[in-house]
mmCIF file with all atom_site columns, C-alpha atoms in Angstrom:
data_model
loop_
_atom_site.group_PDB
_atom_site.id
_atom_site.type_symbol
_atom_site.label_atom_id
_atom_site.label_alt_id
_atom_site.label_comp_id
_atom_site.label_asym_id
_atom_site.label_entity_id
_atom_site.label_seq_id
_atom_site.pdbx_PDB_ins_code
_atom_site.Cartn_x
_atom_site.Cartn_y
_atom_site.Cartn_z
_atom_site.occupancy
_atom_site.B_iso_or_equiv
_atom_site.pdbx_formal_charge
_atom_site.auth_seq_id
_atom_site.auth_comp_id
_atom_site.auth_asym_id
_atom_site.auth_atom_id
_atom_site.pdbx_PDB_model_num
ATOM 1   C CA . MET A 1 1   ? -96.788  -62.606 41.855 1.00 51.00 ? 1   MET A CA 1
ATOM 2   C CA . LYS A 1 2   ? -94.280  -59.884 43.668 1.00 55.00 ? 2   LYS A CA 1
ATOM 3   C CA . PHE A 1 3   ? -92.627  -59.652 40.883 1.00 50.00 ? 3   PHE A CA 1
ATOM 4   C CA . ALA A 1 4   ? -95.274  -58.989 38.708 1.00 51.00 ? 4   ALA A CA 1
ATOM 5   C CA . LYS A 1 5   ? -96.418  -56.330 41.030 1.00 53.00 ? 5   LYS A CA 1
ATOM 6   C CA . LEU A 1 6   ? -92.944  -54.651 41.499 1.00 46.00 ? 6   LEU A CA 1
ATOM 7   C CA . ILE A 1 7   ? -92.233  -54.011 37.773 1.00 53.00 ? 7   ILE A CA 1
ATOM 8   C CA . PHE A 1 8   ? -95.522  -52.812 38.055 1.00 50.00 ? 8   PHE A CA 1
ATOM 9   C CA . LEU A 1 9   ? -95.000  -49.737 40.599 1.00 48.00 ? 9   LEU A CA 1
ATOM 10  C CA . PHE A 1 10  ? -91.634  -49.445 38.613 1.00 51.00 ? 10  PHE A CA 1
ATOM 11  C CA . VAL A 1 11  ? -93.887  -48.459 35.599 1.00 49.00 ? 11  VAL A CA 1
ATOM 12  C CA . LEU A 1 12  ? -95.995  -46.006 37.001 1.00 50.00 ? 12  LEU A CA 1
ATOM 13  C CA . THR A 1 13  ? -92.519  -44.001 39.191 1.00 54.00 ? 13  THR A CA 1
ATOM 14  C CA . ILE A 1 14  ? -90.826  -43.851 36.349 1.00 56.00 ? 14  ILE A CA 1
ATOM 15  C CA . ALA A 1 15  ? -94.481  -43.111 33.587 1.00 54.00 ? 15  ALA A CA 1
ATOM 16  C CA . ALA A 1 16  ? -94.927  -40.070 36.378 1.00 56.00 ? 16  ALA A CA 1
ATOM 17  C CA . ILE A 1 17  ? -90.714  -38.968 36.486 1.00 58.00 ? 17  ILE A CA 1
ATOM 18  C CA . GLY A 1 18  ? -90.930  -38.516 33.496 1.00 58.00 ? 18  GLY A CA 1
ATOM 19  C CA . CYS A 1 19  ? -94.182  -36.947 33.114 1.00 56.00 ? 19  CYS A CA 1
ATOM 20  C CA . SER A 1 20  ? -94.327  -32.964 34.464 1.00 55.00 ? 20  SER A CA 1
ATOM 21  C CA . LYS A 1 21  ? -95.932  -29.647 34.319 1.00 55.00 ? 21  LYS A CA 1
ATOM 22  C CA . ASP A 1 22  ? -94.194  -28.027 31.732 1.00 54.00 ? 22  ASP A CA 1
ATOM 23  C CA . ASP A 1 23  ? -95.004  -30.614 29.370 1.00 52.00 ? 23  ASP A CA 1
ATOM 24  C CA . ASP A 1 24  ? -97.894  -29.331 28.629 1.00 55.00 ? 24  ASP A CA 1
ATOM 25  C CA . ASN A 1 25  ? -97.292  -25.469 28.482 1.00 62.00 ? 25  ASN A CA 1
ATOM 26  C CA . GLY A 1 26  ? -98.451  -25.669 25.058 1.00 65.00 ? 26  GLY A CA 1
ATOM 27  C CA . PRO A 1 27  ? -97.416  -22.798 22.044 1.00 71.00 ? 27  PRO A CA 1
ATOM 28  C CA . ALA A 1 28  ? -96.102  -19.464 23.751 1.00 73.00 ? 28  ALA A CA 1
ATOM 29  C CA . PRO A 1 29  ? -98.189  -16.609 23.553 1.00 84.00 ? 29  PRO A CA 1
ATOM 30  C CA . TYR A 1 30  ? -98.629  -14.002 20.542 1.00 91.00 ? 30  TYR A CA 1
ATOM 31  C CA . GLU A 1 31  ? -96.159  -11.010 21.281 1.00 95.00 ? 31  GLU A CA 1
ATOM 32  C CA . TYR A 1 32  ? -96.695  -7.387  20.795 1.00 97.00 ? 32  TYR A CA 1
ATOM 33  C CA . THR A 1 33  ? -93.595  -6.269  18.109 1.00 96.00 ? 33  THR A CA 1
ATOM 34  C CA . LYS A 1 34  ? -93.468  -4.518  15.125 1.00 96.00 ? 34  LYS A CA 1
ATOM 35  C CA . ASP A 1 35  ? -93.094  -8.286  12.917 1.00 96.00 ? 35  ASP A CA 1
ATOM 36  C CA . ASN A 1 36  ? -96.773  -9.174  14.600 1.00 97.00 ? 36  ASN A CA 1
ATOM 37  C CA . LEU A 1 37  ? -97.980  -6.128  14.042 1.00 98.00 ? 37  LEU A CA 1
ATOM 38  C CA . THR A 1 38  ? -96.902  -5.496  10.408 1.00 98.00 ? 38  THR A CA 1
ATOM 39  C CA . GLY A 1 39  ? -99.838  -6.079  8.208  1.00 98.00 ? 39  GLY A CA 1
ATOM 40  C CA . THR A 1 40  ? -103.537 -5.560  6.986  1.00 98.00 ? 40  THR A CA 1
ATOM 41  C CA . TYR A 1 41  ? -106.927 -5.141  9.585  1.00 98.00 ? 41  TYR A CA 1
ATOM 42  C CA . LYS A 1 42  ? -109.914 -3.910  9.470  1.00 98.00 ? 42  LYS A CA 1
ATOM 43  C CA . ILE A 1 43  ? -111.073 -1.900  11.860 1.00 98.00 ? 43  ILE A CA 1
ATOM 44  C CA . THR A 1 44  ? -114.244 -3.260  13.204 1.00 98.00 ? 44  THR A CA 1
ATOM 45  C CA . PHE A 1 45  ? -114.704 -0.771  16.634 1.00 98.00 ? 45  PHE A CA 1
ATOM 46  C CA . PHE A 1 46  ? -114.496 3.155   17.688 1.00 98.00 ? 46  PHE A CA 1
ATOM 47  C CA . GLU A 1 47  ? -115.569 5.149   20.434 1.00 99.00 ? 47  GLU A CA 1
ATOM 48  C CA . SER A 1 48  ? -114.349 8.197   22.195 1.00 99.00 ? 48  SER A CA 1
ATOM 49  C CA . ARG A 1 49  ? -116.025 10.550  24.918 1.00 99.00 ? 49  ARG A CA 1
ATOM 50  C CA . GLU A 1 50  ? -114.470 13.375  25.175 1.00 98.00 ? 50  GLU A CA 1
ATOM 51  C CA . VAL A 1 51  ? -115.223 16.018  28.682 1.00 98.00 ? 51  VAL A CA 1
ATOM 52  C CA . GLU A 1 52  ? -114.575 19.310  28.201 1.00 98.00 ? 52  GLU A CA 1
ATOM 53  C CA . THR A 1 53  ? -114.821 21.743  31.909 1.00 97.00 ? 53  THR A CA 1
ATOM 54  C CA . VAL A 1 54  ? -114.660 25.302  30.677 1.00 96.00 ? 54  VAL A CA 1
ATOM 55  C CA . ASN A 1 55  ? -115.236 28.141  34.040 1.00 92.00 ? 55  ASN A CA 1
ATOM 56  C CA . VAL A 1 56  ? -117.804 30.865  32.773 1.00 92.00 ? 56  VAL A CA 1
ATOM 57  C CA . SER A 1 57  ? -117.974 33.622  34.994 1.00 90.00 ? 57  SER A CA 1
ATOM 58  C CA . GLY A 1 58  ? -117.212 31.583  38.521 1.00 89.00 ? 58  GLY A CA 1
ATOM 59  C CA . PHE A 1 59  ? -119.584 28.359  37.376 1.00 92.00 ? 59  PHE A CA 1
ATOM 60  C CA . ASP A 1 60  ? -117.916 25.345  35.065 1.00 93.00 ? 60  ASP A CA 1
ATOM 61  C CA . VAL A 1 61  ? -120.272 24.967  32.614 1.00 95.00 ? 61  VAL A CA 1
ATOM 62  C CA . VAL A 1 62  ? -119.172 20.217  31.200 1.00 97.00 ? 62  VAL A CA 1
ATOM 63  C CA . THR A 1 63  ? -120.139 19.562  27.409 1.00 98.00 ? 63  THR A CA 1
ATOM 64  C CA . THR A 1 64  ? -119.661 15.603  26.869 1.00 98.00 ? 64  THR A CA 1
ATOM 65  C CA . THR A 1 65  ? -119.666 14.983  23.224 1.00 98.00 ? 65  THR A CA 1
ATOM 66  C CA . SER A 1 66  ? -119.633 11.000  23.154 1.00 99.00 ? 66  SER A CA 1
ATOM 67  C CA . SER A 1 67  ? -118.860 9.401   19.063 1.00 99.00 ? 67  SER A CA 1
ATOM 68  C CA . ILE A 1 68  ? -119.520 5.518   18.345 1.00 99.00 ? 68  ILE A CA 1
ATOM 69  C CA . GLY A 1 69  ? -119.252 4.401   15.215 1.00 98.00 ? 69  GLY A CA 1
ATOM 70  C CA . ASP A 1 70  ? -120.805 2.227   12.968 1.00 98.00 ? 70  ASP A CA 1
ATOM 71  C CA . THR A 1 71  ? -121.580 0.617   9.666  1.00 97.00 ? 71  THR A CA 1
ATOM 72  C CA . PHE A 1 72  ? -117.631 0.005   9.561  1.00 98.00 ? 72  PHE A CA 1
ATOM 73  C CA . ASN A 1 73  ? -116.093 -0.711  5.857  1.00 98.00 ? 73  ASN A CA 1
ATOM 74  C CA . VAL A 1 74  ? -111.784 1.156   7.130  1.00 98.00 ? 74  VAL A CA 1
ATOM 75  C CA . SER A 1 75  ? -108.767 -1.454  5.613  1.00 98.00 ? 75  SER A CA 1
ATOM 76  C CA . SER A 1 76  ? -106.078 0.035   7.318  1.00 98.00 ? 76  SER A CA 1
ATOM 77  C CA . VAL A 1 77  ? -102.805 -1.159  6.781  1.00 98.00 ? 77  VAL A CA 1
ATOM 78  C CA . PHE A 1 78  ? -99.369  -1.409  8.777  1.00 98.00 ? 78  PHE A CA 1
ATOM 79  C CA . ALA A 1 79  ? -96.323  -1.425  6.678  1.00 98.00 ? 79  ALA A CA 1
ATOM 80  C CA . SER A 1 80  ? -93.080  -2.868  7.906  1.00 97.00 ? 80  SER A CA 1
ATOM 81  C CA . ASN A 1 81  ? -91.479  0.611   7.432  1.00 98.00 ? 81  ASN A CA 1
ATOM 82  C CA . ASN A 1 82  ? -93.733  2.174   10.029 1.00 97.00 ? 82  ASN A CA 1
ATOM 83  C CA . THR A 1 83  ? -96.455  3.667   7.621  1.00 98.00 ? 83  THR A CA 1
ATOM 84  C CA . VAL A 1 84  ? -99.563  2.176   8.304  1.00 98.00 ? 84  VAL A CA 1
ATOM 85  C CA . THR A 1 85  ? -102.068 3.606   5.436  1.00 98.00 ? 85  THR A CA 1
ATOM 86  C CA . ILE A 1 86  ? -105.733 3.260   5.997  1.00 98.00 ? 86  ILE A CA 1
ATOM 87  C CA . ASP A 1 87  ? -108.542 3.205   3.614  1.00 98.00 ? 87  ASP A CA 1
ATOM 88  C CA . GLY A 1 88  ? -112.356 3.191   3.787  1.00 98.00 ? 88  GLY A CA 1
ATOM 89  C CA . THR A 1 89  ? -115.788 4.886   5.131  1.00 98.00 ? 89  THR A CA 1
ATOM 90  C CA . TYR A 1 90  ? -117.786 4.935   8.545  1.00 98.00 ? 90  TYR A CA 1
ATOM 91  C CA . ARG A 1 91  ? -120.685 5.978   10.660 1.00 99.00 ? 91  ARG A CA 1
ATOM 92  C CA . ILE A 1 92  ? -119.949 8.368   13.175 1.00 98.00 ? 92  ILE A CA 1
ATOM 93  C CA . THR A 1 93  ? -123.103 8.800   15.779 1.00 99.00 ? 93  THR A CA 1
ATOM 94  C CA . GLU A 1 94  ? -122.732 11.842  17.793 1.00 99.00 ? 94  GLU A CA 1
ATOM 95  C CA . THR A 1 95  ? -123.893 13.303  20.747 1.00 99.00 ? 95  THR A CA 1
ATOM 96  C CA . VAL A 1 96  ? -123.567 16.790  22.381 1.00 98.00 ? 96  VAL A CA 1
ATOM 97  C CA . THR A 1 97  ? -124.858 17.308  26.138 1.00 98.00 ? 97  THR A CA 1
ATOM 98  C CA . GLN A 1 98  ? -124.457 19.946  28.129 1.00 97.00 ? 98  GLN A CA 1
ATOM 99  C CA . GLY A 1 99  ? -126.552 20.016  31.171 1.00 90.00 ? 99  GLY A CA 1
ATOM 100 C CA . SER A 1 100 ? -129.714 18.742  30.969 1.00 93.00 ? 100 SER A CA 1
ATOM 101 C CA . GLN A 1 101 ? -129.346 19.207  26.864 1.00 97.00 ? 101 GLN A CA 1
ATOM 102 C CA . SER A 1 102 ? -128.156 17.129  23.744 1.00 98.00 ? 102 SER A CA 1
ATOM 103 C CA . ASN A 1 103 ? -127.933 16.797  20.730 1.00 98.00 ? 103 ASN A CA 1
ATOM 104 C CA . THR A 1 104 ? -127.070 14.143  18.773 1.00 98.00 ? 104 THR A CA 1
ATOM 105 C CA . GLU A 1 105 ? -126.402 13.888  15.060 1.00 98.00 ? 105 GLU A CA 1
ATOM 106 C CA . THR A 1 106 ? -124.498 11.216  12.312 1.00 99.00 ? 106 THR A CA 1
ATOM 107 C CA . TYR A 1 107 ? -122.641 12.099  10.089 1.00 98.00 ? 107 TYR A CA 1
ATOM 108 C CA . ILE A 1 108 ? -120.479 9.707   7.588  1.00 98.00 ? 108 ILE A CA 1
ATOM 109 C CA . VAL A 1 109 ? -115.996 9.058   8.039  1.00 98.00 ? 109 VAL A CA 1
ATOM 110 C CA . ASP A 1 110 ? -114.616 9.219   4.345  1.00 98.00 ? 110 ASP A CA 1
ATOM 111 C CA . ILE A 1 111 ? -110.376 8.370   4.607  1.00 98.00 ? 111 ILE A CA 1
ATOM 112 C CA . ASP A 1 112 ? -108.382 8.052   1.413  1.00 98.00 ? 112 ASP A CA 1
ATOM 113 C CA . ASN A 1 113 ? -105.343 6.072   1.500  1.00 97.00 ? 113 ASN A CA 1
ATOM 114 C CA . GLU A 1 114 ? -104.498 8.032   3.804  1.00 98.00 ? 114 GLU A CA 1
ATOM 115 C CA . THR A 1 115 ? -101.197 7.136   5.198  1.00 98.00 ? 115 THR A CA 1
ATOM 116 C CA . SER A 1 116 ? -99.524  8.264   8.963  1.00 98.00 ? 116 SER A CA 1
ATOM 117 C CA . GLY A 1 117 ? -96.036  7.483   10.783 1.00 97.00 ? 117 GLY A CA 1
ATOM 118 C CA . TYR A 1 118 ? -96.561  4.722   13.137 1.00 98.00 ? 118 TYR A CA 1
ATOM 119 C CA . SER A 1 119 ? -93.787  3.680   16.038 1.00 97.00 ? 119 SER A CA 1
ATOM 120 C CA . ALA A 1 120 ? -94.596  -0.195  17.881 1.00 97.00 ? 120 ALA A CA 1
ATOM 121 C CA . ASN A 1 121 ? -93.081  0.005   21.179 1.00 98.00 ? 121 ASN A CA 1
ATOM 122 C CA . ALA A 1 122 ? -93.289  -3.906  22.930 1.00 96.00 ? 122 ALA A CA 1
ATOM 123 C CA . ALA A 1 123 ? -92.190  -3.342  25.852 1.00 97.00 ? 123 ALA A CA 1
ATOM 124 C CA . THR A 1 124 ? -94.610  -1.143  26.964 1.00 97.00 ? 124 THR A CA 1
ATOM 125 C CA . ALA A 1 125 ? -97.876  -2.422  25.114 1.00 97.00 ? 125 ALA A CA 1
ATOM 126 C CA . GLU A 1 126 ? -97.324  0.510   22.875 1.00 98.00 ? 126 GLU A CA 1
ATOM 127 C CA . LEU A 1 127 ? -98.220  2.307   19.647 1.00 98.00 ? 127 LEU A CA 1
ATOM 128 C CA . THR A 1 128 ? -98.219  5.910   18.702 1.00 98.00 ? 128 THR A CA 1
ATOM 129 C CA . ILE A 1 129 ? -99.949  6.150   15.163 1.00 97.00 ? 129 ILE A CA 1
ATOM 130 C CA . ASP A 1 130 ? -98.587  10.217  13.869 1.00 95.00 ? 130 ASP A CA 1
ATOM 131 C CA . GLY A 1 131 ? -97.881  11.991  17.122 1.00 94.00 ? 131 GLY A CA 1
ATOM 132 C CA . SER A 1 132 ? -100.635 10.326  19.854 1.00 96.00 ? 132 SER A CA 1
ATOM 133 C CA . THR A 1 133 ? -99.743  6.909   22.057 1.00 98.00 ? 133 THR A CA 1
ATOM 134 C CA . TYR A 1 134 ? -102.285 4.451   22.369 1.00 98.00 ? 134 TYR A CA 1
ATOM 135 C CA . LYS A 1 135 ? -102.430 0.982   24.608 1.00 98.00 ? 135 LYS A CA 1
ATOM 136 C CA . VAL A 1 136 ? -102.091 -2.203  22.878 1.00 98.00 ? 136 VAL A CA 1
ATOM 137 C CA . SER A 1 137 ? -103.683 -4.864  24.323 1.00 97.00 ? 137 SER A CA 1
ATOM 138 C CA . ASN A 1 138 ? -105.503 -7.921  23.887 1.00 97.00 ? 138 ASN A CA 1
ATOM 139 C CA . PHE A 1 139 ? -102.998 -8.294  21.351 1.00 98.00 ? 139 PHE A CA 1
ATOM 140 C CA . ASN A 1 140 ? -102.900 -11.708 20.040 1.00 97.00 ? 140 ASN A CA 1
ATOM 141 C CA . PRO A 1 141 ? -103.074 -13.283 16.043 1.00 97.00 ? 141 PRO A CA 1
ATOM 142 C CA . THR A 1 142 ? -106.150 -11.818 14.949 1.00 97.00 ? 142 THR A CA 1
ATOM 143 C CA . GLY A 1 143 ? -106.525 -8.302  15.937 1.00 98.00 ? 143 GLY A CA 1
ATOM 144 C CA . PHE A 1 144 ? -105.823 -6.229  18.746 1.00 98.00 ? 144 PHE A CA 1
ATOM 145 C CA . THR A 1 145 ? -107.350 -3.421  21.001 1.00 98.00 ? 145 THR A CA 1
ATOM 146 C CA . ILE A 1 146 ? -106.204 0.177   20.984 1.00 98.00 ? 146 ILE A CA 1
ATOM 147 C CA . SER A 1 147 ? -107.663 3.213   23.423 1.00 99.00 ? 147 SER A CA 1
ATOM 148 C CA . LEU A 1 148 ? -106.177 6.550   24.270 1.00 98.00 ? 148 LEU A CA 1
ATOM 149 C CA . SER A 1 149 ? -106.192 8.477   27.331 1.00 97.00 ? 149 SER A CA 1
ATOM 150 C CA . GLU A 1 150 ? -105.980 12.146  27.341 1.00 97.00 ? 150 GLU A CA 1
ATOM 151 C CA . THR A 1 151 ? -105.926 15.144  29.620 1.00 97.00 ? 151 THR A CA 1
ATOM 152 C CA . THR A 1 152 ? -105.510 18.630  28.617 1.00 96.00 ? 152 THR A CA 1
ATOM 153 C CA . THR A 1 153 ? -105.124 21.786  31.374 1.00 95.00 ? 153 THR A CA 1
ATOM 154 C CA . GLU A 1 154 ? -105.077 25.332  29.734 1.00 94.00 ? 154 GLU A CA 1
ATOM 155 C CA . PRO A 1 155 ? -103.921 28.075  32.378 1.00 94.00 ? 155 PRO A CA 1
ATOM 156 C CA . ASN A 1 156 ? -106.595 29.752  33.347 1.00 92.00 ? 156 ASN A CA 1
ATOM 157 C CA . GLY A 1 157 ? -107.792 26.047  34.562 1.00 89.00 ? 157 GLY A CA 1
ATOM 158 C CA . ASP A 1 158 ? -110.524 24.396  31.998 1.00 94.00 ? 158 ASP A CA 1
ATOM 159 C CA . ASN A 1 159 ? -109.580 21.183  31.698 1.00 97.00 ? 159 ASN A CA 1
ATOM 160 C CA . SER A 1 160 ? -110.444 18.158  28.823 1.00 98.00 ? 160 SER A CA 1
ATOM 161 C CA . VAL A 1 161 ? -110.447 14.707  29.221 1.00 98.00 ? 161 VAL A CA 1
ATOM 162 C CA . TYR A 1 162 ? -110.394 12.245  26.005 1.00 98.00 ? 162 TYR A CA 1
ATOM 163 C CA . THR A 1 163 ? -110.233 8.796   25.821 1.00 98.00 ? 163 THR A CA 1
ATOM 164 C CA . GLU A 1 164 ? -110.299 6.834   22.668 1.00 98.00 ? 164 GLU A CA 1
ATOM 165 C CA . GLU A 1 165 ? -110.977 2.873   21.800 1.00 99.00 ? 165 GLU A CA 1
ATOM 166 C CA . LEU A 1 166 ? -110.625 1.154   18.402 1.00 98.00 ? 166 LEU A CA 1
ATOM 167 C CA . ARG A 1 167 ? -110.200 -2.427  17.602 1.00 98.00 ? 167 ARG A CA 1
ATOM 168 C CA . PHE A 1 168 ? -109.163 -3.819  14.781 1.00 98.00 ? 168 PHE A CA 1
ATOM 169 C CA . THR A 1 169 ? -109.849 -7.257  13.000 1.00 98.00 ? 169 THR A CA 1
ATOM 170 C CA . LYS A 1 170 ? -106.701 -8.870  10.836 1.00 98.00 ? 170 LYS A CA 1
ATOM 171 C CA . GLN A 1 171 ? -107.045 -9.870  7.357  1.00 94.00 ? 171 GLN A CA 1
#
């Protein structure tokens, strides 16, 4: 009986030593690289916001423009030759607010096979399209999100802060 217990403890010890934490690491993360970016995507989300502050006779006048996209039928092809081609339509609802006054209008954006250059910087998780540099987040095999934030200050002190977010789903 002692021999059976000894064998059982030996097998249990071998099993415990043989199983380590790094056996269960799972698949490697899907990395943001140019090769992984290359492909066809649908744009599924667009939002932007611009806050402009202009000094008029010593008073700051703040104008906020918010744009929200919907009804997307837009494809984006990121080619291996560093070009992106965008084609399709979507609707924008734009609200301009100044003080307590706001105005909302809706219009259709029609992009007809527009081609621009792009560069992917994996080290900084950035995507530059036609001179605008976006931060890339949530990059995975099914899509990704890009966001942009730009602040501009004029010599006279007027400034604007612009933010934008787009989401892409891989086809």
